[in-house]
Amino acid sequence: MADAAVAPDPLREPWSDLSRQREAATLGMWLFLMSEMLFFGALFMAFSFSRALDPAAFAEAARHAEIAYGAANTAVLVTSSLTITIAVRAADVERGRLAARLLAATAFLGVAFLIIKGFEYRDDLRHHLVPGHDFALGQNATQIFWAFYWAMTGIHAIHLTVGVALVLRLFWLVRRGRISLASPQLEVTSLYWHLVDAFWIVLFPVLYVAVRA
Amino acid sequence: MSAFPIFPREASSFAPKTDALYFTLVAVSGAIALLVFVLIVVFAVRYRRGSSSPRGALPPLISHEFEIGWTTATLFAFLMLFWWAGSNQIYQLLPPAQAMEIHVVAKQWMWKIEHPNGVREINMLHAPIDEPIRLDMTSQDVIHSFSVPDFRIKQDILPGRYVESWFRATKIGTFRLYCTQFCGTAHSGMVGSVVIMSKPDFASWLAAQHPAGDLAGQGRALFTSLGCAGCHTPGGPIHAPDLAGLYGRKVPLSNGAFALVDAAYIRDRILDPQSNPPAGYDPIMPSFKGEVDDGQILALTAYIRSLGSSRGALR
Amino acid sequence: MTDAVVPIDHAEPRAARVAAGSYLDSEGGGLSEWLLATDHKRIALLYALMITAFFFIGGAAATLIRLELISPHGHFLTDDEYNHVFTLHGIIMVWFFLVPLIPATFGNFLLPLMIGAPDVAFPKLNLASWYLTLIGGICVLAAMMLGGVDTGWTFYPPYSTAFSNSNVAVAVVGVIIAGFGTIATGVNFVATTHMLRAPGMTWFRMPLFVWTIYATSLVMILATPVLAITLALVAADRLFGLPVFDGFRGGDPLLFQHLFWFYSHPAVYIMILPAMGVVTEVITCFARRRVFGYAMMVYAVLAIAIIGFTVWGHHMFVSGQSVFANLVFSFLSFIVAVPSAIKVFNWTATLYRGQITFEAPMLYALGFVGLFTIGGLTGLFLASVPIDIQVTGTYFVVAHFHYVMVGGAVSAYFAGLHFWWPKITGRLYPESWARFAAVLMFFGFNFTFFPQFILGYLGMPRRYHEYPPEFQPWNIMSSAGAVVLAAAYLMPLGYLTWACFYGKPAPANPWNAKGLEWWTSSPPPKHNFLRTPVVTEDPYDYHDSDMSPEPQARPVDVARAHG
Ligand code: HEA
Ligand code: HEA
Ligand code: CUA
Ligand SMILES: [Cu+2]
């Protein structure tokens, strides 16, 4: 793949120097990640606060979450973080083809996560675990737990979908040689991906594991 | 009410205290605002461009000390104000021990009031002067807020939860009652009056009403008709707690925490007895959710209280 | 109308003319060149247009409110209509007017100029911010068209989630989208400040306006996401029935209030900090004195931004939160006022021994100091729990926040608008009209909102469309004042539009001011500076002896060389 030859200059306005541009892109992404951390942080705070109001109901409700799906998905996402890390390293050392493959693998794992999640959602729906009148566990705080479950996993899934789209785009650009391997976009996208992964790492114990005890 | 009021009447024991704080703040902040404005005007005139006043740099030492000076001065002023406001607040929070208790149920968009002997009124609250009155309040739908400006009291009322407020009126008259938390279409129609009467007048007013029975008495009837008595009779076949003397106590729960037995706790026990039962009992009490309404819960609560309470002055 | 601003550069009118290379015309003037612009200066103008439109929509709602409140019986609007109107007013004014007001216009235009940069760090993201804000605003207006929203701008559940029959979800989604625009702006500005300062522009040489934009951006980044998730949970309840805040099922409606105010209190500092920055620039220029206590001003800005995150509970004194929490939040609210006090005193002290002139920007800025002081001091009333018990949920609160937001932030915006107008458009505005509008605004404002303090302590609840008749005189006074205020706001619309076409061409530095933005031509060229400026001195180097009315040529007055 003769990508480097046709790849456009990664330098963008208003920068006059690529290393500063990369530094700024990374800084910008970190700022955005700080913002995201407060986004999810507030959600986790709200969850813990609500659980403290009625720990028993939350424990009861959590017993109905399907830990097998959750565990499988954790494995999938952790692997995807690994592949995207290697992809960035590969790009650093100008191994464009390898980087493209690994990006594809990352996107694939992201989609796999979403599919597994879809199966889990289907089971949850069958078991009447959506808050409302025909909710399976009664009209009490178990509904609050499940409200959080849907909100948290849903928001995470949206983030992941965005991530998959970004990674696919990068994959396509890298494959076609439409982007220089020195572009800050690779690193920035991988940072985002790690963040989405990290949120799942927190979500998983909170929703599936900790409150079962 | 005067046609062009500029200041609310002082009609409760809180009013003079709140007003004293208010006037002090008006004076302090008025003085500060005046100081700032006068300085601006004086400087603006004296140092307008081309005036003959002397210019030149300030000695740096002075400017530095000025800054430290006014920063600490404001800090101290603020601390004093906070201290005073805070101590005032603590005073307001303690309802006297033998307060008369009135129940308030707020709903879109009316106030339902119930006196201890079961007399009910809507959007009106009659009460005697010089008597501490505790308001036990709950909402049936959204958040409302109980506000009587002439008494300087206000309290948000949350759905499904009991909140308290209290006052001791010091003036006879009719005072406006407002809902001050936005609650939908007719929020501005959710108003009423508080009528303060002399004690004899109040007694005769009360006697002239047609009570639906004494509240605790209603509760006793419910206690039997709902089947509570089947379990909560000391020495009976089922191991259930004795409710006499329970009100106001702290009871240990099965999860290790302690709970204060108050209206909210009793409500929880009736509606959701399975979660967190008191220590030493099996969670066999059935939930009465859907079977009792808020009025009945108030009656049951009144009955349980009438069985004796260990409620002290401080709680 | 021909009054010109003093001092004008009579010597060289041509050289200072709207140069062929200015950002206004160098890239073409077609619609698509503007709507796809990535130049920070063009984006600033896009924002200014959008914000002006929103201001007049919000202002029209305010007009309806004041019209309705003339009569105690509220015959003009029904109760539901009134609820929709003040909700629209609050949502539009807060999120689509005041939050972006100064950061997105002057921040965008001036931040790169003031630090000597060619643009912001991420120009495309900057444009995306504008679109996000626009789309959010369209959602809110659509919600209005589709039947309206009646929750108040605070969206308290369970009313907003379970009881309101209005279009809450659409409006909430609009606010969330605009919120992402705000976050993007914040990220952009922080990265710009860190990475693009010109050589010699050390942190402690930055103008205070840049400091306030920097602090504001940090608050935007850290507070806005909390609003986004909180409102997302409200939307989730309305759209999918997820009852996170439902008290009847074991949730807690107070949780929403904590989250909402955790954002919304810092948000009020998003509104006021940039305003403080503008006022600092203006006062120091027209007093021709170095800012009194520059370092202290920087620390005060940072302190306000940080402590501002800890006081949210003062909006919940009667909500049922614990006594202890009330005391702590009350205490912290007093503490956060200390740095604001420092700023007020420092502005005053800057005037001391100055060479003061009173052009329109200065009049607006002094008006700001007065109105902000009153608004801030009444904030202390609210921070005292016993007084807040009396006045929360009444017009006292309404008066407090209009004093700080309208009397404060909006006055500061007008100060900045007149101050930088020559730089932005390359034209001078008619000075005596502007002075007249400034004075009218000050008096109209007090006339409108001061009576509301009295109404508030009397107990008149807010969000009421009918009220007891004894309150009518004060309300009539307030509505009459609003007429004056409306006139004062419409005037600049007229004379500034006029100035766009017929105003005298502005020189590069009409005020003889010191910031880097005055080194380049008016209006500036596309990349701001033809050569990167090198900063060698501290900001606000106004010499005491410098009384000369003539603008001084700067060492790097590049545009002239270019022109
Ligand atoms: C720009 C916006 C802005 C700003 C800057 C402020 C600034 C402050 N606000 Fe305000 N506030 C709002 C916007 C703002 N507020 C809004 C929108 C609401 C209502 C929301 C709603 O319910 O819809 C609100 C509501 C609000 C409440 C809740 C009222 C209630 O609903 O019950 C409280 C309570 O503490 C409060 C306090 C304060 C304080 C202490 C400050 C301080 O930061 C002020 C500091 C400034 C000064 C103090 C003045 C200068 C100082 C001096 C000259 C020093 C000398 C003084 C002395 C020594 C005494 N505000
Ligand atoms: C930046 C914020 C901002 C600004 C600028 C304003 C500006 C004004 N506001 Fe507002 N206001 C809020 C923020 C703001 N407000 C908020 C957050 C609330 C709380 C909402 C809630 O409770 O949820 C509120 C609530 C509020 C109320 C209380 C409503 C209630 O609780 O019942 C009132 C009442 O007087 C009021 C009045 C005004 C007035 C007279 C102006 C004036 O300054 C406006 C002057 C401007 C004009 C008048 C524009 C001129 C344009 C025209 C004249 C065009 C007219 C066109 C037609 C009529 C077609 N506002
Ligand atoms: Cu009830 Cu407002
Ligand atoms: Cu606040």
CSV table of C-alpha atoms in Angstrom, one decimal, chain C residues 96-425:
chain,number,residue,atom,x,y,z
C,96,PHE,CA,-29.5,30.5,23.8
C,97,PHE,CA,-28.8,34.0,24.8
C,98,LEU,CA,-26.8,34.6,28.0
C,99,VAL,CA,-24.6,31.5,28.2
C,100,PRO,CA,-23.2,31.9,24.7
C,101,LEU,CA,-23.5,35.7,24.7
C,102,ILE,CA,-20.1,37.0,25.5
C,103,PRO,CA,-17.9,33.8,25.1
C,104,ALA,CA,-19.2,33.0,21.7
C,105,THR,CA,-19.1,36.5,20.3
C,106,PHE,CA,-16.3,38.5,21.9
C,107,GLY,CA,-14.6,35.4,23.1
C,108,ASN,CA,-14.5,34.0,19.6
C,109,PHE,CA,-13.6,37.3,18.0
C,110,LEU,CA,-11.1,38.5,20.5
C,111,LEU,CA,-9.4,35.5,22.2
C,112,PRO,CA,-7.1,34.8,19.2
C,113,LEU,CA,-6.5,38.5,18.6
C,114,MET,CA,-5.7,39.2,22.2
C,115,ILE,CA,-3.1,36.4,22.5
C,116,GLY,CA,-1.7,37.0,19.0
C,117,ALA,CA,-3.0,33.9,17.3
C,118,PRO,CA,-4.2,33.4,13.7
C,119,ASP,CA,-7.3,31.5,14.8
C,120,VAL,CA,-8.7,29.2,17.5
C,121,ALA,CA,-7.1,25.8,17.9
C,122,PHE,CA,-9.9,23.9,16.1
C,123,PRO,CA,-11.6,26.1,13.5
C,124,LYS,CA,-14.0,23.4,12.2
C,125,LEU,CA,-15.1,22.4,15.7
C,126,ASN,CA,-15.8,26.1,16.2
C,127,LEU,CA,-18.2,26.2,13.3
C,128,ALA,CA,-19.8,22.9,14.6
C,129,SER,CA,-20.5,24.6,17.9
C,130,TRP,CA,-22.5,27.3,16.2
C,131,TYR,CA,-24.5,24.7,14.3
C,132,LEU,CA,-25.1,22.7,17.5
C,133,THR,CA,-26.4,25.8,19.3
C,134,LEU,CA,-28.6,26.7,16.3
C,135,ILE,CA,-30.1,23.2,16.1
C,136,GLY,CA,-30.7,23.2,19.8
C,137,GLY,CA,-32.5,26.5,19.5
C,138,ILE,CA,-34.6,25.3,16.6
C,139,CYS,CA,-35.6,22.3,18.7
C,140,VAL,CA,-36.7,24.6,21.5
C,141,LEU,CA,-38.7,26.8,19.1
C,142,ALA,CA,-40.1,23.6,17.5
C,143,ALA,CA,-41.2,22.5,20.9
C,144,MET,CA,-42.9,25.8,21.3
C,145,MET,CA,-44.7,25.5,18.0
C,146,LEU,CA,-45.8,21.9,18.7
C,147,GLY,CA,-47.7,23.0,21.7
C,148,GLY,CA,-45.2,24.5,24.1
C,149,VAL,CA,-43.4,23.7,27.3
C,150,ASP,CA,-44.7,24.6,30.7
C,151,THR,CA,-42.2,23.5,33.2
C,152,GLY,CA,-40.2,26.6,33.8
C,153,TRP,CA,-36.6,26.6,32.8
C,154,THR,CA,-35.7,24.4,35.8
C,155,PHE,CA,-37.6,21.3,34.6
C,156,TYR,CA,-38.3,20.0,38.1
C,157,PRO,CA,-39.7,16.5,38.2
C,158,PRO,CA,-42.1,14.9,38.9
C,159,TYR,CA,-43.9,17.7,37.2
C,160,SER,CA,-41.7,17.7,34.2
C,161,THR,CA,-41.5,13.9,33.9
C,162,ALA,CA,-44.9,12.6,34.9
C,163,PHE,CA,-47.5,15.4,35.0
C,164,SER,CA,-46.8,18.0,32.3
C,165,ASN,CA,-48.8,17.6,29.1
C,166,SER,CA,-46.4,19.6,27.1
C,167,ASN,CA,-43.5,19.1,24.8
C,168,VAL,CA,-40.8,18.6,27.4
C,169,ALA,CA,-38.8,16.0,25.6
C,170,VAL,CA,-38.2,18.1,22.5
C,171,ALA,CA,-37.2,21.1,24.5
C,172,VAL,CA,-34.9,19.1,26.7
C,173,VAL,CA,-33.2,17.5,23.7
C,174,GLY,CA,-32.7,21.0,22.3
C,175,VAL,CA,-31.0,22.1,25.4
C,176,ILE,CA,-28.8,19.0,25.5
C,177,ILE,CA,-27.7,19.6,21.9
C,178,ALA,CA,-26.8,23.2,22.6
C,179,GLY,CA,-25.0,22.0,25.7
C,180,PHE,CA,-22.6,20.0,23.5
C,181,GLY,CA,-22.0,23.2,21.5
C,182,THR,CA,-21.1,24.9,24.7
C,183,ILE,CA,-18.7,22.1,25.7
C,184,ALA,CA,-17.0,22.2,22.2
C,185,THR,CA,-16.5,26.0,22.6
C,186,GLY,CA,-15.0,25.5,26.0
C,187,VAL,CA,-12.6,22.8,24.7
C,188,ASN,CA,-11.6,25.0,21.8
C,189,PHE,CA,-10.9,28.1,23.9
C,190,VAL,CA,-8.9,26.2,26.6
C,191,ALA,CA,-6.7,24.5,23.9
C,192,THR,CA,-6.3,27.9,22.1
C,193,THR,CA,-5.2,29.6,25.3
C,194,HIS,CA,-2.7,26.9,26.1
C,195,MET,CA,-1.3,26.3,22.7
C,196,LEU,CA,-1.5,29.4,20.6
C,197,ARG,CA,-0.2,32.3,22.6
C,198,ALA,CA,2.2,34.6,20.7
C,199,PRO,CA,5.9,34.7,21.8
C,200,GLY,CA,6.2,36.7,24.9
C,201,MET,CA,2.6,36.3,25.9
C,202,THR,CA,3.1,34.7,29.2
C,203,TRP,CA,0.2,33.7,31.4
C,204,PHE,CA,0.5,36.8,33.5
C,205,ARG,CA,0.7,39.1,30.5
C,206,MET,CA,-2.7,37.9,29.3
C,207,PRO,CA,-5.4,40.5,29.3
C,208,LEU,CA,-8.0,39.8,32.1
C,209,PHE,CA,-10.7,39.2,29.4
C,210,VAL,CA,-8.7,36.2,28.3
C,211,TRP,CA,-8.4,35.0,31.8
C,212,THR,CA,-12.1,35.2,32.3
C,213,ILE,CA,-12.8,33.4,29.0
C,214,TYR,CA,-10.3,30.7,30.1
C,215,ALA,CA,-11.9,30.2,33.5
C,216,THR,CA,-15.4,30.3,31.9
C,217,SER,CA,-14.4,27.6,29.4
C,218,LEU,CA,-13.2,25.4,32.1
C,219,VAL,CA,-16.5,25.8,33.9
C,220,MET,CA,-18.3,25.0,30.6
C,221,ILE,CA,-16.3,21.8,30.2
C,222,LEU,CA,-16.9,20.6,33.7
C,223,ALA,CA,-20.4,21.7,34.4
C,224,THR,CA,-22.3,21.4,31.2
C,225,PRO,CA,-22.0,17.6,31.0
C,226,VAL,CA,-23.9,17.3,34.3
C,227,LEU,CA,-26.7,19.3,32.9
C,228,ALA,CA,-26.7,17.1,29.8
C,229,ILE,CA,-27.0,13.8,31.7
C,230,THR,CA,-29.6,15.2,34.1
C,231,LEU,CA,-31.8,16.4,31.3
C,232,ALA,CA,-31.2,13.2,29.4
C,233,LEU,CA,-32.7,11.3,32.3
C,234,VAL,CA,-35.7,13.5,32.2
C,235,ALA,CA,-36.0,12.8,28.5
C,236,ALA,CA,-35.6,9.1,29.1
C,237,ASP,CA,-38.5,9.2,31.5
C,238,ARG,CA,-40.7,11.1,29.1
C,239,LEU,CA,-39.8,9.1,26.0
C,240,PHE,CA,-39.2,5.6,27.5
C,241,GLY,CA,-40.8,5.7,30.9
C,242,LEU,CA,-37.6,5.2,32.9
C,243,PRO,CA,-38.6,6.6,36.3
C,244,VAL,CA,-35.2,7.6,37.8
C,245,PHE,CA,-36.6,10.5,39.8
C,246,ASP,CA,-40.0,9.0,40.7
C,247,GLY,CA,-40.6,9.4,44.4
C,248,PHE,CA,-43.6,7.0,44.4
C,249,ARG,CA,-41.4,4.1,43.1
C,250,GLY,CA,-38.4,4.7,45.3
C,251,GLY,CA,-36.5,7.3,43.4
C,252,ASP,CA,-35.8,10.8,44.6
C,253,PRO,CA,-37.0,14.0,43.0
C,254,LEU,CA,-34.5,16.0,45.1
C,255,LEU,CA,-31.7,14.1,43.3
C,256,PHE,CA,-32.7,16.0,40.1
C,257,GLN,CA,-32.5,19.3,41.9
C,258,HIS,CA,-29.0,18.6,43.2
C,259,LEU,CA,-27.8,17.6,39.7
C,260,PHE,CA,-29.6,20.5,38.0
C,261,TRP,CA,-28.1,23.1,40.4
C,262,PHE,CA,-24.7,21.5,40.4
C,263,TYR,CA,-24.7,22.7,36.8
C,264,SER,CA,-26.8,25.8,37.0
C,265,HIS,CA,-25.0,27.6,39.7
C,266,PRO,CA,-21.6,27.3,37.9
C,267,ALA,CA,-23.6,28.3,34.8
C,268,VAL,CA,-24.4,31.7,36.4
C,269,TYR,CA,-20.7,32.2,36.6
C,270,ILE,CA,-20.4,31.2,33.0
C,271,MET,CA,-22.7,34.2,32.4
C,272,ILE,CA,-21.0,36.7,34.7
C,273,LEU,CA,-17.2,36.0,34.4
C,274,PRO,CA,-16.8,37.0,30.8
C,275,ALA,CA,-18.9,40.1,31.6
C,276,MET,CA,-16.4,41.0,34.3
C,277,GLY,CA,-13.7,40.5,31.8
C,278,VAL,CA,-15.2,42.9,29.3
C,279,VAL,CA,-15.8,45.5,32.0
C,280,THR,CA,-12.2,45.3,33.2
C,281,GLU,CA,-10.9,46.0,29.7
C,282,VAL,CA,-13.3,48.9,29.2
C,283,ILE,CA,-12.7,50.6,32.6
C,284,THR,CA,-9.0,50.4,32.4
C,285,CYS,CA,-9.0,51.9,28.9
C,286,PHE,CA,-11.2,54.8,29.6
C,287,ALA,CA,-9.6,55.5,33.0
C,288,ARG,CA,-6.3,55.3,31.3
C,289,ARG,CA,-4.9,53.5,34.3
C,290,ARG,CA,-3.4,50.1,34.7
C,291,VAL,CA,-5.9,47.7,36.3
C,292,PHE,CA,-5.6,47.9,40.0
C,293,GLY,CA,-4.4,44.6,41.4
C,294,TYR,CA,-4.0,42.6,38.2
C,295,ALA,CA,-2.8,39.4,40.0
C,296,MET,CA,-5.6,39.7,42.5
C,297,MET,CA,-8.1,40.0,39.7
C,298,VAL,CA,-6.7,36.8,38.1
C,299,TYR,CA,-7.0,34.9,41.4
C,300,ALA,CA,-10.4,36.2,42.0
C,301,VAL,CA,-11.6,34.9,38.6
C,302,LEU,CA,-10.2,31.5,39.3
C,303,ALA,CA,-11.6,31.5,42.8
C,304,ILE,CA,-15.1,32.3,41.6
C,305,ALA,CA,-14.9,29.6,39.0
C,306,ILE,CA,-13.7,27.0,41.5
C,307,ILE,CA,-15.8,27.9,44.6
C,308,GLY,CA,-18.8,28.3,42.3
C,309,PHE,CA,-19.0,24.5,42.1
C,310,THR,CA,-19.6,24.1,45.8
C,311,VAL,CA,-22.6,26.3,46.5
C,312,TRP,CA,-25.5,24.7,44.5
C,313,GLY,CA,-27.5,23.8,47.5
C,314,HIS,CA,-28.4,27.4,48.2
C,315,HIS,CA,-31.2,27.0,45.6
C,316,MET,CA,-32.7,24.2,47.8
C,317,PHE,CA,-33.0,25.7,51.3
C,318,VAL,CA,-36.7,24.9,51.6
C,319,SER,CA,-36.6,21.8,49.5
C,320,GLY,CA,-36.3,19.5,52.5
C,321,GLN,CA,-32.5,19.0,52.4
C,322,SER,CA,-30.9,18.6,55.8
C,323,VAL,CA,-30.2,21.6,58.2
C,324,PHE,CA,-26.6,20.8,58.1
C,325,ALA,CA,-26.5,21.0,54.3
C,326,ASN,CA,-28.3,24.3,54.4
C,327,LEU,CA,-25.7,25.7,56.8
C,328,VAL,CA,-22.8,24.5,54.7
C,329,PHE,CA,-24.2,25.8,51.4
C,330,SER,CA,-25.1,29.1,53.1
C,331,PHE,CA,-21.6,29.5,54.4
C,332,LEU,CA,-20.0,28.7,51.0
C,333,SER,CA,-22.3,31.2,49.3
C,334,PHE,CA,-20.9,33.9,51.5
C,335,ILE,CA,-17.4,32.8,50.7
C,336,VAL,CA,-17.9,32.8,47.0
C,337,ALA,CA,-19.0,36.5,47.3
C,338,VAL,CA,-15.5,37.5,48.6
C,339,PRO,CA,-13.7,37.4,45.2
C,340,SER,CA,-16.6,39.2,43.6
C,341,ALA,CA,-16.2,41.9,46.2
C,342,ILE,CA,-12.5,42.1,45.4
C,343,LYS,CA,-13.4,42.7,41.8
C,344,VAL,CA,-15.9,45.5,42.5
C,345,PHE,CA,-13.3,47.3,44.8
C,346,ASN,CA,-10.6,46.9,42.2
C,347,TRP,CA,-12.7,48.4,39.4
C,348,THR,CA,-13.4,51.3,41.7
C,349,ALA,CA,-9.8,51.7,42.6
C,350,THR,CA,-8.7,51.6,39.0
C,351,LEU,CA,-10.6,54.9,38.5
C,352,TYR,CA,-8.5,56.6,41.2
C,353,ARG,CA,-6.0,59.1,39.7
C,354,GLY,CA,-7.1,58.2,36.2
C,355,GLN,CA,-7.8,60.4,33.2
C,356,ILE,CA,-11.4,59.4,32.8
C,357,THR,CA,-13.6,60.0,29.8
C,358,PHE,CA,-17.1,58.9,29.4
C,359,GLU,CA,-17.7,57.3,26.0
C,360,ALA,CA,-20.6,54.9,25.7
C,361,PRO,CA,-18.6,51.8,26.6
C,362,MET,CA,-17.5,53.4,29.8
C,363,LEU,CA,-21.1,54.4,30.7
C,364,TYR,CA,-22.3,50.9,30.2
C,365,ALA,CA,-19.4,49.5,32.2
C,366,LEU,CA,-20.0,51.8,35.1
C,367,GLY,CA,-23.7,50.9,34.9
C,368,PHE,CA,-22.6,47.3,35.1
C,369,VAL,CA,-20.6,47.9,38.3
C,370,GLY,CA,-23.6,49.6,40.0
C,371,LEU,CA,-26.2,47.0,38.9
C,372,PHE,CA,-24.0,44.0,39.6
C,373,THR,CA,-23.3,45.3,43.0
C,374,ILE,CA,-27.0,45.5,43.8
C,375,GLY,CA,-27.7,42.1,42.3
C,376,GLY,CA,-24.7,40.5,44.1
C,377,LEU,CA,-25.6,42.0,47.4
C,378,THR,CA,-29.2,40.7,47.2
C,379,GLY,CA,-27.6,37.4,46.4
C,380,LEU,CA,-26.3,37.6,50.0
C,381,PHE,CA,-29.8,38.0,51.3
C,382,LEU,CA,-30.7,34.8,49.5
C,383,ALA,CA,-27.7,33.1,50.9
C,384,SER,CA,-29.0,33.8,54.4
C,385,VAL,CA,-31.3,30.9,55.2
C,386,PRO,CA,-34.1,32.7,57.2
C,387,ILE,CA,-34.4,35.4,54.6
C,388,ASP,CA,-34.3,32.9,51.7
C,389,ILE,CA,-37.2,31.1,53.4
C,390,GLN,CA,-39.2,34.2,53.1
C,391,VAL,CA,-38.2,35.2,49.6
C,392,THR,CA,-37.4,32.0,47.7
C,393,GLY,CA,-39.9,31.3,44.9
C,394,THR,CA,-40.9,35.0,44.9
C,395,TYR,CA,-40.2,38.1,42.9
C,396,PHE,CA,-37.2,38.8,45.1
C,397,VAL,CA,-35.3,36.0,43.4
C,398,VAL,CA,-36.6,37.2,40.0
C,399,ALA,CA,-35.2,40.7,40.7
C,400,HIS,CA,-31.9,39.3,42.0
C,401,PHE,CA,-31.2,37.4,38.9
C,402,HIS,CA,-32.3,40.0,36.5
C,403,TYR,CA,-30.0,42.5,38.3
C,404,VAL,CA,-27.0,40.2,37.8
C,405,MET,CA,-27.9,38.8,34.4
C,406,VAL,CA,-29.6,41.7,32.7
C,407,GLY,CA,-28.2,44.6,34.6
C,408,GLY,CA,-24.9,42.9,34.9
C,409,ALA,CA,-24.1,40.6,32.0
C,410,VAL,CA,-26.2,42.3,29.3
C,411,SER,CA,-24.9,45.8,30.2
C,412,ALA,CA,-21.4,44.4,30.0
C,413,TYR,CA,-22.2,42.9,26.6
C,414,PHE,CA,-23.3,46.4,25.4
C,415,ALA,CA,-20.2,47.9,26.8
C,416,GLY,CA,-18.1,45.4,24.8
C,417,LEU,CA,-20.2,45.8,21.7
C,418,HIS,CA,-19.6,49.5,21.6
C,419,PHE,CA,-16.0,49.2,22.6
C,420,TRP,CA,-15.0,46.7,20.0
C,421,TRP,CA,-17.6,47.7,17.4
C,422,PRO,CA,-15.0,49.7,15.4
C,423,LYS,CA,-12.6,46.7,15.4
C,424,ILE,CA,-15.3,44.3,14.4
C,425,THR,CA,-17.0,46.3,11.7
